[in-house]
Amino acid sequence: MKNVFSFIAYYLLYTVWFAFSLLPFCILYVLSDFLYFISYYVVKYRRRVIRMNITSSFPEKNENELRAIEKGFYHWFCDYLVETIKLMTMSKQQLMRHLVFTGTDVIDKYIEEERSCGVYLGHYGQWEWITSLPYWISDKGLCTQIYHPLENKRFDSLFKKVREKQGARCIAMAETLRRVVAYQQQKQPIVMGYISDQVPFWNNIHHWFNFLNHDTPVLTGTEKIIKATNQVVFYCDVSRIKRGYYRCDMQLITDKPREKTDFELTDLYFEKLQATIRRARTLYLWSHNRWKRTREEFNLRYDEKTGRVDLGSLDDIKKRKQIEQ
């Protein structure tokens, strides 16, 4: 029965998604405006988290400025949703008009040298459309992207199909290093996108960065993979030209990643992402509870003797440490 329900749900989602993706942008943006009104004024989607994130990130802003950023985020986020729906049936010509890449000639130069490239990007602008990068680089390079597989295999297959439609291949996060090494052994240069601004798990916290006025635990796995495979490092600087039109500037960070000190690449990425966000504050994914892990709680969980992080109940950890003291 469960499989039958999953089968029906899959084809229902596919049919609805496909039908809406056929609508022209002018209609989709009318839908987006309606979604904005519902999400901001009626449902108040994740309002507490969004307001807290924006307010604490820009303490120099007054109340009116903060509310303008907040409303601008909701407007952009609803645009992001309908633009992602549109991706299913967008042609190559449409995508190349709506998202323009610059700096890809530099990537092509390294591809000719059979060097793989790692591209840092964040949850900023229309990151789903960045899967169109294969249209802009040499055919000798293979575009890849890391993703989190969905538990439902049918839905995972659908979302993967849409993301790979332009020629980029999805790689499950758990398989990243193995797949990258395999391509290297095959002498296949790749261009891999790393969305590296997610919240790390407690036991994967190794570095902190002052990101948007927050003491922030950051992912360092990207840096480890890049150094292990000696990838040329780029930053994807996204900007919105106007509604529905974006530009992505591929900025070279270094072609000698192994010469960088520990966490230096990670810090450079977050410095660049922070500058991008400050340039246009409404285009960042403020609805994500990015600062839910604090250094104070990490210190409580971390055991200096064993070098391990206790993933148990925080209340139990506090009681145990009070007893020990």
Coordinates of C-alpha atoms in Angstrom, one line a residue:
M1 CA 0.0 0.0 0.0
K2 CA 2.9 2.3 0.9
N3 CA 4.5 1.7 -2.6
V4 CA 1.2 2.4 -4.3
F5 CA 0.8 5.7 -2.4
S6 CA 4.4 6.7 -3.3
F7 CA 3.8 5.8 -6.9
I8 CA 0.7 8.0 -7.1
A9 CA 2.3 10.8 -5.2
Y10 CA 5.3 10.8 -7.5
Y11 CA 3.3 11.0 -10.7
L12 CA 1.0 13.6 -9.2
L13 CA 3.9 15.8 -8.2
Y14 CA 5.5 15.2 -11.7
T15 CA 2.3 16.2 -13.5
V16 CA 1.7 19.3 -11.4
W17 CA 5.3 20.4 -11.6
F18 CA 5.5 19.8 -15.4
A19 CA 2.2 21.7 -16.0
F20 CA 3.2 24.7 -14.0
S21 CA 6.7 24.8 -15.6
L22 CA 5.0 25.3 -19.0
L23 CA 3.5 28.6 -17.8
P24 CA 5.3 31.8 -19.1
F25 CA 7.4 33.8 -16.6
C26 CA 4.8 36.6 -16.5
I27 CA 2.2 34.2 -15.1
L28 CA 4.6 32.6 -12.8
Y29 CA 5.6 35.9 -11.3
V30 CA 1.9 36.7 -10.7
L31 CA 1.8 33.4 -8.8
S32 CA 4.9 34.5 -6.9
D33 CA 3.3 37.7 -5.8
F34 CA 0.3 35.8 -4.5
L35 CA 2.6 33.4 -2.7
Y36 CA 4.4 36.4 -1.1
F37 CA 1.1 37.8 0.3
I38 CA 0.2 34.3 1.7
S39 CA 3.6 33.5 3.1
Y40 CA 4.3 36.9 4.6
Y41 CA 0.9 38.2 5.8
V42 CA -1.1 35.0 6.3
V43 CA 1.0 32.0 7.1
K44 CA 4.0 34.1 8.3
Y45 CA 6.3 31.3 7.1
R46 CA 9.3 30.9 9.5
R47 CA 8.9 34.5 10.4
R48 CA 10.5 34.2 13.8
V49 CA 13.7 32.5 12.4
I50 CA 13.9 34.9 9.5
R51 CA 13.5 38.0 11.6
M52 CA 16.0 36.8 14.2
N53 CA 18.6 35.9 11.5
I54 CA 18.3 39.3 9.7
T55 CA 18.2 41.4 12.9
S56 CA 21.2 39.8 14.4
S57 CA 23.2 39.8 11.1
F58 CA 22.7 43.6 10.6
P59 CA 22.7 45.3 14.0
E60 CA 23.6 48.6 12.3
K61 CA 20.2 48.7 10.5
N62 CA 17.2 50.4 12.0
E63 CA 13.7 48.8 12.3
N64 CA 12.5 50.1 8.9
E65 CA 15.6 48.9 7.1
L66 CA 15.3 45.5 8.7
R67 CA 11.7 45.1 7.7
A68 CA 12.5 46.1 4.2
I69 CA 15.2 43.4 4.0
E70 CA 12.7 40.9 5.5
K71 CA 10.0 41.7 2.9
G72 CA 12.5 41.7 0.1
F73 CA 13.6 38.2 1.2
Y74 CA 10.0 36.9 1.1
H75 CA 9.6 38.4 -2.4
W76 CA 12.8 36.9 -3.7
F77 CA 12.1 33.5 -2.0
C78 CA 8.7 33.2 -3.8
D79 CA 10.4 34.1 -7.1
Y80 CA 13.1 31.4 -6.3
L81 CA 10.3 28.8 -5.9
V82 CA 8.5 29.6 -9.2
E83 CA 11.9 29.9 -11.0
T84 CA 12.8 26.4 -9.7
I85 CA 9.5 25.1 -11.0
K86 CA 10.2 26.6 -14.4
L87 CA 13.6 24.8 -14.6
M88 CA 11.9 21.5 -15.5
T89 CA 11.1 22.7 -19.0
M90 CA 13.4 25.6 -19.6
S91 CA 15.4 25.3 -22.9
K92 CA 19.1 25.9 -23.3
Q93 CA 18.4 29.2 -24.9
Q94 CA 16.1 30.4 -22.1
L95 CA 18.6 29.4 -19.4
M96 CA 21.5 31.1 -21.2
R97 CA 19.4 34.3 -21.4
H98 CA 18.3 34.2 -17.8
L99 CA 21.6 33.2 -16.2
V100 CA 24.8 34.5 -17.7
F101 CA 28.2 33.2 -16.6
T102 CA 31.5 35.1 -16.8
G103 CA 35.0 33.9 -16.1
T104 CA 34.3 30.4 -17.6
D105 CA 37.2 31.0 -20.0
V106 CA 39.5 30.7 -17.0
I107 CA 37.9 27.4 -16.1
D108 CA 38.3 26.2 -19.7
K109 CA 42.0 27.0 -19.5
Y110 CA 42.4 24.6 -16.5
I111 CA 40.2 22.0 -18.1
E112 CA 42.6 22.0 -21.2
E113 CA 45.4 21.3 -18.6
E114 CA 43.3 18.4 -17.3
R115 CA 42.9 20.1 -14.0
S116 CA 39.7 19.7 -12.1
C117 CA 38.0 22.7 -10.5
G118 CA 36.1 23.2 -7.3
V119 CA 33.5 26.0 -7.2
Y120 CA 32.4 27.4 -3.8
L121 CA 28.8 28.8 -3.7
G122 CA 26.1 29.5 -1.2
H123 CA 22.3 29.4 -0.9
Y124 CA 22.2 32.8 -2.6
G125 CA 20.3 33.9 -5.7
Q126 CA 19.0 31.2 -8.0
W127 CA 21.4 28.4 -7.2
E128 CA 19.3 25.8 -8.9
W129 CA 19.9 27.4 -12.3
I130 CA 23.6 27.1 -11.8
T131 CA 23.2 23.5 -13.0
S132 CA 23.2 25.2 -16.5
L133 CA 27.0 25.7 -16.2
P134 CA 27.7 22.8 -18.7
Y135 CA 26.3 25.1 -21.4
W136 CA 29.1 27.6 -20.8
I137 CA 32.3 25.4 -20.4
S138 CA 34.3 23.1 -22.6
D139 CA 32.8 19.7 -23.4
K140 CA 36.1 18.2 -22.1
G141 CA 35.0 19.2 -18.6
L142 CA 32.3 17.3 -16.7
C143 CA 30.1 19.4 -14.3
T144 CA 29.1 17.7 -11.0
Q145 CA 27.3 18.8 -7.9
I146 CA 26.9 17.4 -4.4
Y147 CA 23.4 16.8 -3.1
H148 CA 21.6 15.2 -0.2
P149 CA 19.6 12.2 -1.5
L150 CA 15.9 12.2 -0.4
E151 CA 14.6 9.2 1.6
N152 CA 11.8 8.6 -0.9
K153 CA 13.6 7.1 -3.9
R154 CA 11.0 8.1 -6.4
F155 CA 11.1 11.8 -5.3
D156 CA 14.9 11.6 -5.2
S157 CA 14.9 10.4 -8.8
L158 CA 12.6 13.2 -9.9
F159 CA 14.6 16.0 -8.3
K160 CA 17.8 14.5 -9.5
K161 CA 16.4 14.2 -13.1
V162 CA 15.5 18.0 -13.1
R163 CA 19.0 19.0 -11.7
E164 CA 20.8 16.8 -14.3
K165 CA 18.7 17.9 -17.2
Q166 CA 21.4 20.4 -18.4
G167 CA 24.2 17.8 -18.3
A168 CA 25.6 18.2 -14.7
R169 CA 25.8 15.0 -12.7
C170 CA 24.6 14.8 -9.1
I171 CA 26.9 13.1 -6.5
A172 CA 25.5 12.0 -3.2
M173 CA 27.4 13.7 -0.3
A174 CA 28.5 10.4 1.2
E175 CA 30.2 9.4 -2.1
T176 CA 31.9 12.7 -2.9
L177 CA 35.6 11.9 -2.3
R178 CA 35.3 8.4 -3.8
R179 CA 33.7 9.8 -7.0
V180 CA 36.2 12.7 -7.3
V181 CA 39.1 10.3 -6.9
A182 CA 37.6 8.0 -9.5
Y183 CA 37.3 10.8 -12.1
Q184 CA 40.8 11.8 -11.3
Q185 CA 42.1 8.3 -12.0
Q186 CA 40.2 8.3 -15.3
K187 CA 41.9 11.6 -16.1
Q188 CA 38.4 13.2 -16.5
P189 CA 38.6 16.9 -15.4
I190 CA 35.5 17.9 -13.5
V191 CA 34.0 21.2 -12.3
M192 CA 32.3 20.4 -9.0
G193 CA 30.0 22.8 -7.2
Y194 CA 30.1 22.9 -3.4
I195 CA 27.3 24.7 -1.5
S196 CA 29.2 25.0 1.7
D197 CA 27.2 27.3 3.9
Q198 CA 25.1 24.5 5.6
V199 CA 25.2 23.8 9.4
P200 CA 27.7 21.1 10.2
F201 CA 26.8 18.3 12.6
W202 CA 28.2 18.5 16.1
N203 CA 30.9 15.9 15.4
N204 CA 31.9 17.7 12.2
I205 CA 32.7 21.0 13.8
H206 CA 36.4 21.8 13.5
H207 CA 36.5 25.5 12.7
W208 CA 34.6 28.7 13.5
F209 CA 34.2 31.9 11.5
N210 CA 32.7 35.3 12.4
F211 CA 30.1 35.2 9.7
L212 CA 27.5 38.1 9.6
N213 CA 28.2 39.0 13.2
H214 CA 27.8 35.4 14.4
D215 CA 30.4 33.1 15.9
T216 CA 29.6 30.4 13.3
P217 CA 30.6 26.7 13.0
V218 CA 31.4 26.1 9.3
L219 CA 31.9 23.1 7.1
T220 CA 35.5 22.3 6.3
G221 CA 34.9 19.1 4.3
T222 CA 35.0 21.0 1.0
E223 CA 38.5 22.3 1.7
K224 CA 39.7 18.8 2.6
I225 CA 38.4 17.4 -0.7
I226 CA 39.8 20.3 -2.7
K227 CA 43.3 19.9 -1.2
A228 CA 43.3 16.1 -1.3
T229 CA 42.5 16.2 -5.1
N230 CA 44.4 19.5 -5.8
Q231 CA 41.4 21.2 -7.5
V232 CA 41.6 24.7 -8.8
V233 CA 39.4 26.9 -6.5
F234 CA 36.8 29.3 -7.7
Y235 CA 34.1 31.3 -6.0
C236 CA 30.7 31.7 -7.7
D237 CA 29.6 35.3 -7.1
V238 CA 25.9 35.6 -8.0
S239 CA 24.0 38.8 -8.6
R240 CA 20.5 39.5 -9.8
I241 CA 20.3 41.9 -12.7
K242 CA 16.5 42.2 -12.6
R243 CA 13.6 39.9 -11.8
G244 CA 14.3 36.5 -13.4
Y245 CA 17.8 37.4 -14.7
Y246 CA 21.0 36.6 -12.9
R247 CA 24.8 36.8 -13.5
C248 CA 27.4 34.4 -12.1
D249 CA 31.0 35.6 -12.0
M250 CA 33.5 32.7 -11.6
Q251 CA 36.3 34.2 -9.5
L252 CA 39.6 32.4 -9.3
I253 CA 40.7 32.0 -5.7
T254 CA 43.8 29.9 -6.2
D255 CA 45.2 27.1 -8.4
K256 CA 47.6 26.0 -5.6
P257 CA 45.2 25.0 -2.8
R258 CA 47.7 22.9 -1.0
E259 CA 49.8 25.9 -0.3
K260 CA 47.0 27.4 1.8
T261 CA 47.1 26.9 5.5
D262 CA 44.5 24.9 7.3
F263 CA 41.0 26.6 7.0
E264 CA 42.4 29.4 4.9
L265 CA 40.3 28.4 1.9
T266 CA 37.2 28.1 4.1
D267 CA 37.8 31.6 5.5
L268 CA 38.3 33.1 2.0
Y269 CA 35.0 31.5 0.9
F270 CA 33.0 32.9 3.8
E271 CA 34.6 36.3 3.4
K272 CA 33.5 36.4 -0.2
L273 CA 30.0 35.0 0.5
Q274 CA 29.6 37.6 3.3
A275 CA 30.5 40.4 0.8
T276 CA 28.0 39.0 -1.7
I277 CA 25.3 39.0 0.9
R278 CA 26.0 42.5 2.1
R279 CA 25.8 43.8 -1.5
A280 CA 22.2 42.5 -1.9
R281 CA 20.9 41.3 1.5
T282 CA 17.5 40.0 0.4
L283 CA 18.8 37.2 -1.8
Y284 CA 20.2 34.9 0.9
L285 CA 18.3 32.0 2.4
W286 CA 17.4 33.6 5.8
S287 CA 14.7 31.0 6.5
H288 CA 17.3 28.4 7.5
N289 CA 18.2 28.2 11.2
R290 CA 21.9 28.6 10.4
W291 CA 23.1 29.6 13.9
K292 CA 21.4 26.9 16.0
R293 CA 24.7 25.5 17.1
T294 CA 26.7 27.7 19.5
R295 CA 30.3 27.5 20.7
E296 CA 29.0 27.4 24.3
E297 CA 27.0 24.3 23.6
F298 CA 29.8 22.8 21.6
N299 CA 32.2 23.3 24.6
L300 CA 29.7 21.5 26.8
R301 CA 29.5 18.6 24.4
Y302 CA 33.2 18.4 23.6
D303 CA 35.4 16.1 25.8
E304 CA 39.0 17.3 25.7
K305 CA 40.2 14.0 27.1
T306 CA 38.8 11.8 24.3
G307 CA 38.5 14.5 21.6
R308 CA 35.0 13.4 20.9
V309 CA 31.7 15.2 20.9
D310 CA 28.8 13.9 23.0
L311 CA 25.7 13.7 20.9
G312 CA 23.4 12.8 23.8
S313 CA 20.8 14.9 25.5
L314 CA 22.1 18.4 26.5
D315 CA 20.3 18.2 29.8
D316 CA 22.0 14.9 30.6
I317 CA 25.3 16.3 29.7
K318 CA 24.8 19.3 31.9
K319 CA 23.8 17.1 34.9
R320 CA 26.8 14.8 34.4
K321 CA 29.3 17.7 34.2
Q322 CA 27.8 19.3 37.3
I323 CA 28.3 16.0 39.1
E324 CA 31.9 15.7 37.9
Q325 CA 32.6 19.3 39.0

